[in-house]
Structures are given as structure tokens and as C-alpha cells.
Coordinates of N, CA and C in Angstrom, one line a residue:
M23 N 97.6 -112.8 109.7 CA 97.4 -114.1 108.9 C 98.8 -114.7 108.7
K24 N 98.9 -116.0 109.0 CA 100.1 -116.7 108.9 C 100.6 -116.7 107.5
G25 N 101.9 -116.4 107.3 CA 102.6 -116.4 106.0 C 102.4 -115.1 105.3
F26 N 101.5 -114.2 105.8 CA 101.3 -112.9 105.0 C 102.4 -112.0 105.3
V27 N 102.9 -111.3 104.2 CA 104.0 -110.4 104.3 C 103.5 -109.0 103.9
E28 N 103.6 -108.0 104.8 CA 103.2 -106.7 104.4 C 104.2 -106.1 103.3
P29 N 103.6 -105.3 102.4 CA 104.5 -104.7 101.4 C 105.7 -104.0 102.0
G30 N 106.9 -104.3 101.5 CA 108.1 -103.8 101.9 C 108.7 -104.5 103.1
E31 N 107.9 -105.5 103.7 CA 108.5 -106.3 104.8 C 109.2 -107.5 104.2
K32 N 110.4 -107.8 104.8 CA 111.2 -108.9 104.4 C 110.6 -110.2 104.9
P33 N 110.5 -111.2 104.1 CA 110.0 -112.5 104.6 C 110.8 -113.1 105.7
R34 N 110.2 -113.8 106.6 CA 110.9 -114.4 107.7 C 111.5 -115.7 107.2
R35 N 112.6 -116.0 107.9 CA 113.3 -117.3 107.6 C 112.3 -118.4 108.0
F36 N 112.1 -119.4 107.2 CA 111.1 -120.4 107.5 C 111.7 -121.8 107.6
Y37 N 113.0 -121.9 107.7 CA 113.8 -123.1 107.7 C 114.9 -123.0 108.7
K38 N 115.5 -124.2 109.1 CA 116.6 -124.2 110.0 C 117.9 -124.7 109.2
D39 N 117.7 -125.9 108.6 CA 118.9 -126.5 108.0 C 118.9 -126.4 106.4
V40 N 120.1 -126.3 105.9 CA 120.3 -126.2 104.4 C 121.3 -127.2 104.0
A41 N 121.0 -127.9 103.0 CA 121.9 -129.0 102.5 C 121.8 -129.1 101.0
V42 N 123.0 -129.4 100.4 CA 123.1 -129.7 99.0 C 122.8 -131.2 98.8
A43 N 121.9 -131.5 97.8 CA 121.5 -132.9 97.6 C 121.7 -133.3 96.1
P44 N 122.7 -134.2 95.9 CA 122.8 -134.7 94.5 C 121.5 -135.3 94.0
T45 N 121.2 -135.1 92.8 CA 119.9 -135.6 92.2 C 120.1 -135.9 90.8
E46 N 119.1 -136.4 90.1 CA 119.2 -136.7 88.7 C 119.4 -135.5 87.9
G47 N 120.5 -135.4 87.1 CA 120.7 -134.2 86.3 C 121.5 -133.1 86.9
G48 N 121.9 -133.3 88.2 CA 122.6 -132.2 88.8 C 122.6 -132.2 90.3
F49 N 122.4 -131.0 90.9 CA 122.5 -130.9 92.4 C 121.4 -129.9 92.8
G50 N 120.6 -130.4 93.8 CA 119.5 -129.6 94.3 C 119.9 -129.1 95.7
I51 N 119.0 -128.3 96.3 CA 119.2 -127.8 97.6 C 118.0 -128.1 98.4
Q52 N 118.1 -128.5 99.7 CA 117.0 -128.8 100.5 C 117.0 -127.9 101.7
L53 N 115.9 -127.3 102.0 CA 115.7 -126.5 103.2 C 114.8 -127.4 104.2
D54 N 115.4 -127.8 105.3 CA 114.7 -128.7 106.2 C 114.1 -129.9 105.4
S55 N 115.0 -130.5 104.5 CA 114.6 -131.7 103.8 C 113.5 -131.5 102.7
R56 N 113.2 -130.2 102.4 CA 112.3 -129.9 101.3 C 113.0 -129.2 100.2
N57 N 112.7 -129.6 99.0 CA 113.4 -129.0 97.9 C 113.2 -127.5 97.7
L58 N 114.3 -126.8 97.5 CA 114.3 -125.4 97.2 C 113.7 -125.2 95.9
R59 N 112.8 -124.2 95.7 CA 112.1 -124.0 94.4 C 112.4 -122.5 94.0
T60 N 112.3 -122.3 92.7 CA 112.4 -120.9 92.2 C 111.1 -120.2 92.5
P61 N 111.2 -118.8 92.3 CA 109.9 -118.1 92.5 C 108.7 -118.6 91.7
K62 N 108.9 -119.2 90.6 CA 107.8 -119.7 89.8 C 107.5 -121.2 90.1
G63 N 108.2 -121.7 91.1 CA 107.8 -123.0 91.6 C 108.6 -124.2 91.0
R64 N 109.7 -123.8 90.2 CA 110.5 -124.9 89.6 C 111.5 -125.4 90.7
V65 N 111.7 -126.7 90.7 CA 112.7 -127.2 91.6 C 114.1 -126.8 91.2
F66 N 114.8 -126.3 92.2 CA 116.2 -125.8 91.9 C 117.1 -127.0 91.5
L67 N 117.8 -126.8 90.4 CA 118.7 -127.8 89.9 C 119.9 -127.1 89.3
A68 N 121.1 -127.3 89.9 CA 122.3 -126.7 89.4 C 123.1 -127.7 88.7
P69 N 123.9 -127.3 87.6 CA 124.7 -128.3 86.9 C 126.0 -128.7 87.5
A70 N 126.4 -128.0 88.6 CA 127.6 -128.3 89.3 C 127.4 -128.2 90.8
R71 N 128.1 -129.0 91.5 CA 128.0 -129.0 93.0 C 128.4 -127.6 93.5
A72 N 129.5 -127.0 92.9 CA 130.0 -125.8 93.4 C 129.0 -124.7 93.3
I73 N 128.1 -124.7 92.3 CA 127.1 -123.7 92.1 C 126.0 -123.9 93.2
A74 N 125.6 -125.2 93.4 CA 124.6 -125.4 94.5 C 125.2 -125.1 95.8
E75 N 126.4 -125.3 96.1 CA 127.0 -124.9 97.4 C 127.0 -123.4 97.5
Q76 N 127.3 -122.7 96.4 CA 127.4 -121.2 96.5 C 126.0 -120.7 96.9
V77 N 125.0 -121.2 96.2 CA 123.6 -120.8 96.5 C 123.2 -121.2 98.0
A78 N 123.5 -122.4 98.3 CA 123.2 -122.9 99.6 C 123.8 -122.1 100.8
E79 N 125.0 -121.6 100.5 CA 125.7 -120.8 101.5 C 124.9 -119.5 101.8
E80 N 124.3 -118.9 100.7 CA 123.5 -117.7 100.9 C 122.3 -118.0 101.7
W81 N 121.6 -119.1 101.5 CA 120.4 -119.5 102.2 C 120.8 -119.7 103.7
A82 N 121.9 -120.4 103.9 CA 122.3 -120.7 105.3 C 122.7 -119.5 106.0
A83 N 123.2 -118.5 105.4 CA 123.7 -117.2 106.0 C 122.6 -116.3 106.4
Q84 N 121.4 -116.5 106.0 CA 120.3 -115.6 106.3 C 119.9 -115.6 107.8
G85 N 119.5 -114.5 108.3 CA 119.1 -114.3 109.7 C 117.6 -114.5 109.9
E86 N 117.1 -113.8 110.8 CA 115.6 -113.9 111.1 C 114.8 -113.6 109.8
H87 N 115.2 -112.6 109.0 CA 114.5 -112.2 107.8 C 115.4 -112.5 106.6
L88 N 114.8 -112.8 105.5 CA 115.5 -113.1 104.3 C 115.9 -111.9 103.5
E89 N 117.2 -111.7 103.3 CA 117.7 -110.6 102.5 C 117.8 -111.0 101.0
L90 N 116.7 -111.2 100.4 CA 116.7 -111.8 99.0 C 117.5 -111.0 98.0
A91 N 117.4 -109.6 98.2 CA 118.1 -108.8 97.2 C 119.6 -108.9 97.3
K92 N 120.1 -109.4 98.4 CA 121.6 -109.6 98.6 C 122.0 -111.0 98.3
M93 N 121.1 -111.9 97.9 CA 121.5 -113.2 97.5 C 121.7 -113.3 96.0
H94 N 122.9 -112.9 95.6 CA 123.2 -112.7 94.2 C 123.3 -114.0 93.5
A95 N 123.9 -115.0 94.1 CA 124.0 -116.3 93.4 C 122.7 -117.0 93.3
N96 N 121.8 -116.8 94.3 CA 120.5 -117.3 94.2 C 119.7 -116.6 93.0
R97 N 119.9 -115.3 92.9 CA 119.2 -114.6 91.8 C 119.7 -115.1 90.5
L98 N 121.0 -115.3 90.4 CA 121.6 -115.8 89.1 C 121.0 -117.2 88.8
A99 N 120.9 -118.0 89.8 CA 120.4 -119.4 89.5 C 118.9 -119.3 89.1
N100 N 118.1 -118.4 89.7 CA 116.7 -118.3 89.3 C 116.7 -117.8 87.8
T101 N 117.6 -116.9 87.5 CA 117.6 -116.4 86.1 C 117.9 -117.5 85.1
A102 N 118.9 -118.3 85.5 CA 119.3 -119.4 84.6 C 118.2 -120.4 84.5
L103 N 117.5 -120.6 85.5 CA 116.4 -121.7 85.4 C 115.1 -121.2 84.8
E104 N 114.8 -119.9 85.0 CA 113.5 -119.4 84.6 C 113.5 -118.5 83.4
A105 N 114.5 -117.6 83.4 CA 114.4 -116.5 82.4 C 115.2 -116.8 81.1
I106 N 116.3 -117.5 81.3 CA 117.2 -117.8 80.1 C 116.7 -118.8 79.1
P107 N 116.2 -120.0 79.5 CA 115.8 -121.0 78.6 C 114.9 -120.6 77.4
G108 N 113.9 -119.8 77.7 CA 113.0 -119.3 76.7 C 113.3 -118.0 76.0
N109 N 114.5 -117.5 76.4 CA 114.9 -116.1 75.9 C 116.3 -116.0 75.4
R110 N 116.9 -117.2 75.0 CA 118.3 -117.2 74.7 C 118.6 -116.2 73.5
D111 N 117.8 -116.2 72.5 CA 118.0 -115.3 71.4 C 118.0 -113.8 71.8
A112 N 117.0 -113.5 72.7 CA 116.9 -112.1 73.2 C 118.1 -111.7 74.0
V113 N 118.6 -112.6 74.8 CA 119.7 -112.3 75.7 C 121.0 -112.2 74.8
A114 N 121.1 -113.0 73.8 CA 122.2 -112.9 72.9 C 122.2 -111.5 72.1
D115 N 121.0 -111.1 71.7 CA 120.8 -109.8 71.1 C 121.3 -108.7 72.0
Q116 N 120.9 -108.8 73.3 CA 121.3 -107.8 74.3 C 122.8 -107.8 74.5
M117 N 123.5 -108.9 74.4 CA 124.9 -108.9 74.5 C 125.5 -108.2 73.3
A118 N 125.0 -108.4 72.2 CA 125.5 -107.7 71.0 C 125.3 -106.2 71.1
Q119 N 124.2 -105.8 71.7 CA 124.0 -104.4 72.0 C 125.0 -103.8 72.9
Y120 N 125.3 -104.5 74.0 CA 126.3 -104.1 74.9 C 127.6 -104.0 74.2
A121 N 128.0 -104.9 73.4 CA 129.2 -104.9 72.6 C 129.3 -103.6 71.7
G122 N 128.1 -103.2 71.3 CA 128.1 -102.0 70.4 C 128.5 -100.7 71.1
A123 N 128.5 -100.7 72.4 CA 128.8 -99.5 73.2 C 129.7 -99.9 74.4
D124 N 130.7 -100.7 74.1 CA 131.4 -101.3 75.2 C 132.3 -100.2 75.9
L125 N 132.3 -100.2 77.2 CA 133.0 -99.2 78.1 C 134.5 -99.1 77.7
V126 N 135.1 -100.3 77.5 CA 136.6 -100.2 77.4 C 137.0 -99.8 76.0
C127 N 136.1 -99.5 75.1 CA 136.4 -98.9 73.8 C 136.5 -97.4 73.8
Y128 N 136.0 -96.8 74.9 CA 135.9 -95.3 74.9 C 137.0 -94.7 75.8
F129 N 138.1 -94.3 75.1 CA 139.2 -93.7 75.7 C 139.1 -92.2 75.8
A130 N 139.6 -91.6 76.9 CA 139.5 -90.2 77.1 C 140.4 -89.4 76.1
E131 N 140.0 -88.2 75.8 CA 140.9 -87.4 74.9 C 142.0 -86.7 75.8
A132 N 141.7 -86.5 77.0 CA 142.7 -85.9 78.0 C 142.1 -86.1 79.4
P133 N 142.9 -86.0 80.4 CA 144.4 -85.7 80.4 C 145.2 -86.9 80.0
A134 N 146.5 -86.7 79.7 CA 147.3 -87.7 79.2 C 147.5 -88.8 80.2
A135 N 147.5 -88.5 81.5 CA 147.7 -89.5 82.5 C 146.5 -90.5 82.6
L136 N 145.3 -90.0 82.3 CA 144.2 -90.9 82.3 C 144.2 -91.7 81.0
V137 N 144.5 -91.1 79.9 CA 144.6 -91.9 78.7 C 145.7 -93.0 78.8
D138 N 146.8 -92.7 79.4 CA 147.8 -93.7 79.6 C 147.3 -94.8 80.5
R139 N 146.6 -94.5 81.5 CA 146.1 -95.5 82.5 C 145.0 -96.4 81.8
Q140 N 144.1 -95.8 81.0 CA 143.2 -96.5 80.2 C 143.8 -97.5 79.2
T141 N 144.8 -97.0 78.6 CA 145.5 -97.8 77.6 C 146.2 -99.0 78.2
A142 N 146.8 -98.8 79.4 CA 147.5 -99.9 80.0 C 146.5 -100.9 80.6
A143 N 145.4 -100.4 81.0 CA 144.4 -101.3 81.6 C 143.6 -102.0 80.5
W144 N 143.1 -101.3 79.5 CA 142.2 -101.9 78.6 C 142.8 -102.4 77.3
G145 N 144.0 -101.9 76.9 CA 144.6 -102.3 75.7 C 144.9 -103.8 75.6
P146 N 145.5 -104.4 76.6 CA 145.8 -105.8 76.5 C 144.6 -106.7 76.5
L147 N 143.5 -106.3 77.1 CA 142.2 -107.0 77.0 C 141.6 -107.0 75.6
L148 N 141.6 -105.8 75.0 CA 141.1 -105.7 73.7 C 141.9 -106.5 72.7
E149 N 143.2 -106.6 72.9 CA 144.1 -107.4 72.0 C 143.8 -108.9 72.2
R150 N 143.6 -109.3 73.5 CA 143.4 -110.7 73.8 C 142.0 -111.1 73.3
A151 N 141.0 -110.2 73.4 CA 139.7 -110.5 72.9 C 139.7 -110.7 71.4
E152 N 140.6 -110.0 70.7 CA 140.7 -110.1 69.2 C 141.4 -111.4 68.9
A153 N 142.5 -111.7 69.6 CA 143.3 -112.9 69.3 C 142.7 -114.2 69.7
E154 N 141.9 -114.2 70.8 CA 141.4 -115.5 71.3 C 139.9 -115.7 71.0
E155 N 139.2 -114.6 70.8 CA 137.7 -114.7 70.6 C 137.3 -114.2 69.3
G156 N 138.2 -113.6 68.5 CA 137.8 -113.0 67.2 C 136.9 -111.8 67.3
L157 N 137.0 -111.1 68.4 CA 136.3 -109.9 68.7 C 137.1 -108.6 68.4
I158 N 136.9 -108.0 67.3 CA 137.7 -106.9 66.9 C 136.9 -105.6 67.2
F159 N 137.4 -104.9 68.2 CA 136.7 -103.6 68.6 C 137.4 -102.4 68.1
V160 N 136.6 -101.4 67.6 CA 137.1 -100.1 67.2 C 137.2 -99.2 68.4
R161 N 138.4 -98.6 68.6 CA 138.6 -97.7 69.8 C 138.2 -96.3 69.4
A162 N 137.5 -95.7 70.4 CA 137.1 -94.3 70.2 C 137.7 -93.4 71.2
E163 N 137.7 -92.1 70.9 CA 138.2 -91.1 71.8 C 137.0 -90.2 72.1
G164 N 136.9 -89.9 73.4 CA 135.7 -89.1 73.9 C 134.5 -89.9 74.1
I165 N 133.4 -89.3 74.2 CA 132.1 -89.9 74.5 C 131.2 -90.1 73.3
V166 N 131.5 -89.6 72.2 CA 130.7 -89.7 71.0 C 130.6 -91.2 70.5
H167 N 129.4 -91.7 70.3 CA 129.3 -93.1 70.0 C 130.0 -93.4 68.6
R168 N 130.6 -94.5 68.6 CA 131.2 -95.0 67.4 C 130.8 -96.4 67.1
D169 N 130.3 -96.7 66.0 CA 129.8 -98.0 65.6 C 130.9 -99.1 65.6
Q170 N 130.5 -100.3 66.1 CA 131.5 -101.4 66.1 C 131.2 -102.2 64.8
P171 N 132.2 -102.9 64.3 CA 132.0 -103.7 63.1 C 130.8 -104.7 63.3
P172 N 130.0 -104.9 62.3 CA 128.9 -105.8 62.4 C 129.4 -107.3 62.7
E173 N 130.6 -107.6 62.2 CA 131.1 -108.9 62.4 C 131.4 -109.1 63.9
T174 N 131.8 -108.1 64.6 CA 132.1 -108.2 66.0 C 130.8 -108.4 66.8
L175 N 129.7 -107.7 66.4 CA 128.4 -107.8 67.1 C 127.9 -109.3 66.8
A176 N 128.1 -109.7 65.6 CA 127.6 -111.1 65.3 C 128.4 -112.1 66.0
R177 N 129.7 -111.9 66.2 CA 130.5 -112.8 66.9 C 130.1 -112.9 68.4
M178 N 129.8 -111.7 69.0 CA 129.4 -111.6 70.4 C 128.1 -112.4 70.6
R179 N 127.2 -112.2 69.6 CA 125.9 -112.9 69.7 C 126.1 -114.4 69.7
A180 N 127.0 -114.8 68.8 CA 127.3 -116.3 68.6 C 127.9 -116.8 69.9
L181 N 128.9 -116.0 70.4 CA 129.5 -116.5 71.6 C 128.5 -116.7 72.8
A182 N 127.6 -115.8 72.9 CA 126.6 -115.9 73.9 C 125.7 -117.2 73.7
L183 N 125.4 -117.5 72.5 CA 124.5 -118.6 72.2 C 125.3 -119.9 72.4
E184 N 126.6 -119.9 72.4 CA 127.4 -121.1 72.6 C 127.4 -121.5 74.1
L185 N 127.0 -120.6 75.0 CA 127.1 -120.9 76.4 C 125.8 -121.6 76.9
D186 N 126.0 -122.4 78.0 CA 124.8 -123.0 78.6 C 124.0 -122.0 79.4
D187 N 122.9 -122.3 79.9 CA 122.0 -121.4 80.5 C 122.6 -120.7 81.7
F188 N 123.3 -121.5 82.6 CA 123.9 -120.9 83.8 C 125.0 -120.0 83.4
T189 N 125.8 -120.4 82.5 CA 127.0 -119.5 82.1 C 126.5 -118.3 81.4
L190 N 125.4 -118.4 80.6 CA 124.9 -117.2 79.9 C 124.3 -116.2 80.9
A191 N 123.6 -116.8 81.9 CA 123.1 -115.9 82.9 C 124.2 -115.1 83.6
G192 N 125.3 -115.7 83.9 CA 126.4 -115.0 84.5 C 127.0 -114.0 83.5
F193 N 127.1 -114.4 82.2 CA 127.7 -113.5 81.2 C 126.9 -112.3 81.0
A194 N 125.6 -112.4 80.9 CA 124.8 -111.2 80.8 C 124.8 -110.3 82.0
F195 N 124.9 -110.9 83.2 CA 125.0 -110.2 84.4 C 126.3 -109.4 84.5
G196 N 127.4 -110.0 84.0 CA 128.7 -109.4 84.0 C 128.7 -108.2 83.1
A197 N 128.1 -108.3 81.9 CA 128.1 -107.2 80.9 C 127.4 -106.0 81.5
A198 N 126.3 -106.3 82.2 CA 125.5 -105.2 82.8 C 126.3 -104.6 84.0
L199 N 126.9 -105.4 84.8 CA 127.7 -105.0 86.0 C 128.8 -104.1 85.6
F200 N 129.6 -104.5 84.6 CA 130.8 -103.8 84.2 C 130.6 -102.8 83.1
G201 N 129.4 -102.9 82.4 CA 129.2 -102.0 81.3 C 130.1 -102.4 80.1
S202 N 130.5 -103.7 80.1 CA 131.5 -104.1 79.1 C 131.4 -105.6 78.8
T203 N 131.2 -106.0 77.6 CA 131.2 -107.4 77.2 C 132.7 -107.9 77.2
V204 N 133.6 -107.0 77.0 CA 135.0 -107.4 77.0 C 135.4 -107.8 78.4
L205 N 135.0 -107.1 79.4 CA 135.4 -107.4 80.8 C 134.6 -108.7 81.2
A206 N 133.3 -108.8 80.8 CA 132.6 -110.0 81.1 C 133.2 -111.2 80.4
T207 N 133.7 -111.1 79.2 CA 134.4 -112.2 78.6 C 135.7 -112.5 79.3
A208 N 136.4 -111.5 79.7 CA 137.7 -111.7 80.4 C 137.4 -112.5 81.7
L209 N 136.4 -112.2 82.4 CA 136.1 -112.9 83.7 C 135.6 -114.3 83.4
L210 N 134.7 -114.4 82.4 CA 134.2 -115.7 81.9 C 135.4 -116.7 81.6
R211 N 136.3 -116.2 80.9 CA 137.5 -117.1 80.4 C 138.5 -117.2 81.5
G212 N 138.5 -116.5 82.6 CA 139.5 -116.6 83.6 C 140.7 -115.8 83.4
W213 N 140.6 -114.8 82.5 CA 141.8 -113.9 82.3 C 142.0 -113.0 83.4
V214 N 141.0 -112.6 84.1 CA 141.0 -111.7 85.3 C 140.1 -112.2 86.4
S215 N 140.3 -111.8 87.6 CA 139.4 -112.1 88.7 C 138.2 -111.2 88.7
G216 N 137.2 -111.5 89.5 CA 136.1 -110.6 89.6 C 136.5 -109.2 90.1
A217 N 137.4 -109.2 91.1 CA 137.8 -107.9 91.7 C 138.6 -107.1 90.6
E218 N 139.4 -107.8 89.9 CA 140.2 -107.1 88.8 C 139.3 -106.6 87.8
A219 N 138.3 -107.3 87.3 CA 137.4 -106.9 86.3 C 136.6 -105.6 86.8
F220 N 136.2 -105.6 88.1 CA 135.5 -104.5 88.6 C 136.4 -103.2 88.6
E221 N 137.6 -103.4 89.0 CA 138.5 -102.2 89.0 C 138.8 -101.7 87.6
L222 N 138.9 -102.6 86.7 CA 139.1 -102.2 85.3 C 137.9 -101.5 84.7
S223 N 136.7 -101.8 85.3 CA 135.5 -101.1 84.8 C 135.4 -99.7 85.4
R224 N 136.2 -99.3 86.4 CA 136.1 -98.0 87.0 C 137.4 -97.3 87.0
V225 N 138.2 -97.4 86.0 CA 139.4 -96.7 85.8 C 139.2 -95.2 85.9
D226 N 138.2 -94.7 85.2 CA 137.9 -93.3 85.2 C 137.5 -92.8 86.6
E227 N 136.7 -93.6 87.3 CA 136.2 -93.2 88.6 C 137.4 -93.1 89.6
A228 N 138.3 -94.1 89.5 CA 139.4 -94.2 90.4 C 140.3 -93.0 90.2
F229 N 140.5 -92.6 88.9 CA 141.3 -91.5 88.6 C 140.8 -90.2 89.1
Q230 N 139.5 -90.0 89.0 CA 138.8 -88.8 89.6 C 138.9 -88.8 91.1
E231 N 138.8 -90.0 91.7 CA 138.8 -90.1 93.2 C 140.2 -89.6 93.7
E232 N 141.2 -90.0 93.0 CA 142.6 -89.6 93.3 C 142.8 -88.1 93.2
K233 N 142.1 -87.5 92.3 CA 142.2 -86.1 92.1 C 141.3 -85.2 93.1
W234 N 140.0 -85.7 93.3 CA 139.1 -84.9 94.0 C 138.6 -85.5 95.3
G235 N 139.1 -86.7 95.6 CA 138.7 -87.3 96.9 C 137.5 -88.3 96.6
I236 N 137.2 -89.1 97.7 CA 136.2 -90.2 97.6 C 134.9 -89.7 98.2
D237 N 133.8 -89.9 97.5 CA 132.5 -89.6 97.9 C 132.0 -90.8 98.7
A238 N 131.5 -90.6 99.9 CA 131.0 -91.7 100.7 C 129.9 -92.6 100.1
E239 N 129.0 -91.9 99.4 CA 127.9 -92.7 98.8 C 128.4 -93.5 97.6
A240 N 129.3 -92.9 96.8 CA 129.9 -93.6 95.7 C 130.7 -94.7 96.1
A241 N 131.4 -94.6 97.3 CA 132.3 -95.6 97.8 C 131.4 -96.8 98.3
E242 N 130.3 -96.5 98.9 CA 129.4 -97.6 99.3 C 128.9 -98.3 98.1
R243 N 128.5 -97.6 97.1 CA 128.0 -98.3 95.9 C 129.1 -99.2 95.3
A244 N 130.3 -98.6 95.2 CA 131.4 -99.4 94.6 C 131.7 -100.7 95.4
D245 N 131.6 -100.6 96.7 CA 131.8 -101.8 97.6 C 130.8 -102.8 97.3
R246 N 129.5 -102.4 97.1 CA 128.4 -103.3 96.8 C 128.6 -104.0 95.5
L247 N 129.0 -103.2 94.5 CA 129.2 -103.8 93.1 C 130.4 -104.7 93.1
R248 N 131.5 -104.3 93.9 CA 132.6 -105.1 93.9 C 132.3 -106.5 94.5
G249 N 131.4 -106.5 95.5 CA 131.0 -107.8 96.1 C 130.2 -108.6 95.1
E250 N 129.4 -108.0 94.2 CA 128.7 -108.7 93.2 C 129.7 -109.3 92.2
A251 N 130.7 -108.6 91.9 CA 131.8 -109.1 91.0 C 132.5 -110.3 91.5
T252 N 132.7 -110.3 92.8 CA 133.3 -111.4 93.5 C 132.4 -112.7 93.4
V253 N 131.1 -112.4 93.6 CA 130.1 -113.6 93.5 C 130.2 -114.1 92.1
L254 N 130.2 -113.3 91.1 CA 130.2 -113.7 89.7 C 131.5 -114.5 89.4
D255 N 132.6 -114.0 90.0 CA 133.9 -114.7 89.8 C 133.8 -116.2 90.3
R256 N 133.2 -116.3 91.5 CA 133.0 -117.7 92.0 C 132.1 -118.5 91.2
W257 N 131.0 -117.8 90.7 CA 130.0 -118.5 89.8 C 130.7 -119.1 88.6
F258 N 131.5 -118.4 87.9 CA 132.2 -118.8 86.7 C 133.2 -120.0 87.1
R259 N 133.9 -119.8 88.2 CA 134.9 -120.8 88.6 C 134.2 -122.1 88.9
G260 N 133.0 -122.0 89.5 CA 132.3 -123.2 89.8 C 131.8 -123.9 88.6
L261 N 131.4 -123.2 87.6 CA 131.0 -123.8 86.3 C 132.1 -124.4 85.5
R262 N 133.3 -123.8 85.7 CA 134.5 -124.3 85.0 C 135.1 -125.6 85.7
A263 N 134.8 -125.7 87.0 CA 135.4 -126.8 87.7 C 135.0 -128.2 87.2

């Protein structure tokens, strides 16, 4: 049957040309002169040309079959257009929950070399988050959960609600990717690059790799996530432009 896709089969590319098209309220994308739509049928509309170009490049780069799972900017755009608008409060609540167990607040008890590395990597970010964003995080030692100040969680929630839908989609994605709202905030504000944020999120892993060697499967996963961090970096830069 024409157009039928077997379960697990990747859809075939159904277009030849991809173009960014300025339109009322922003920038759309056309596939062979037809408007790109979200999975739920909404016409794609980006608030900035740079975002539309980033998504268009993913569509243009596809081969015979569509690798939708690897089209990270396209997925972010769909989230911003379909999932965020009616769920802003829920997403803000989720960001507050992430802040309550932020990766960069949990310092090792030992060895001293790891503690020193964590302090050098995360300390300046925690200080800047407090100075510039009013986010005061309590630092913990070890893996036992430690509550963060209610004011910090409330501030993180408010920060999330201040963002537009496209920026909030990226912010939430970054918090999940890094396990840290502090790192997501740092990337959002341009304090660090996507690659830097990702490396800061894996200080512990890098320390263990230096000691015990690199696992091939873990390295492959790290490369994939590093690529997603780079996509998110470009996403935020495009929205700031």
C-alpha cells in the first residue's frame, strides 16, 4: 500500500527540495513548496530565521529514509509548537524538580583529586547562578539527597515561565540532557558552550575513565549526547540572535 510504513521501518524521504520561507509571524519551512507540518498537523513556524534554518538543514540532510530520531532540532521545534504552549506550568514545575536534585550540587567525599576537579568545574557556575540569577544552591557531599531552599526552587520555576515557548523547550531539554538546571542555565545565558556544558556534566565519568579506561559503549553514548548538546547550543544562539 502506498505510504504504508511497517512497524520499525523508517519512513522514506518524500521530498527533494527544502527551503526556509518567511511568513507572517516568523519563518516556515517548505518541502517541495509545501509547508512542513508538525506530527499533529500544525504548520511549522519558527520565531527566528536561524531556528528555521537549523531545522531545514536536518530535513535537507536526510537520505533515502528519514532518521527522525536523530533530527534533534526538529524534535525541539515540535515540542515548542505542540507540547509547551498548553503545559507551561507543568514544565516549570519539572524544572523546579530538576533544581531540587541538581547534579552540580553533589560533590564527592573522596578522592581529593576528584573533589578538587568538581570544585574547579562547578564552583564558579554555582557562584554565577547565585550572583546573576538569584539561584542559591546548597552544596552536598556524597549521594544522599539534600533539600534545596524553597526560594531557589520558586526562582527556577519563575525563570522557566519567563521564557518563550522555543526557549523553554530548549531549557527543559538541557536540564534533562545534563541532569542540571545550573548547566542548562549556563548554556541558555551563553556562559558556556554546548560542548563545555556537556563536559561539565560528566566530570565524574571523565575522572573514572582516566583511572580505569574508556568503555566503548559508554564512549558511543557520550558522543551522541555531546552532539545533542551542540545542537542545543546552536538552538539557543539562534534564539538570541
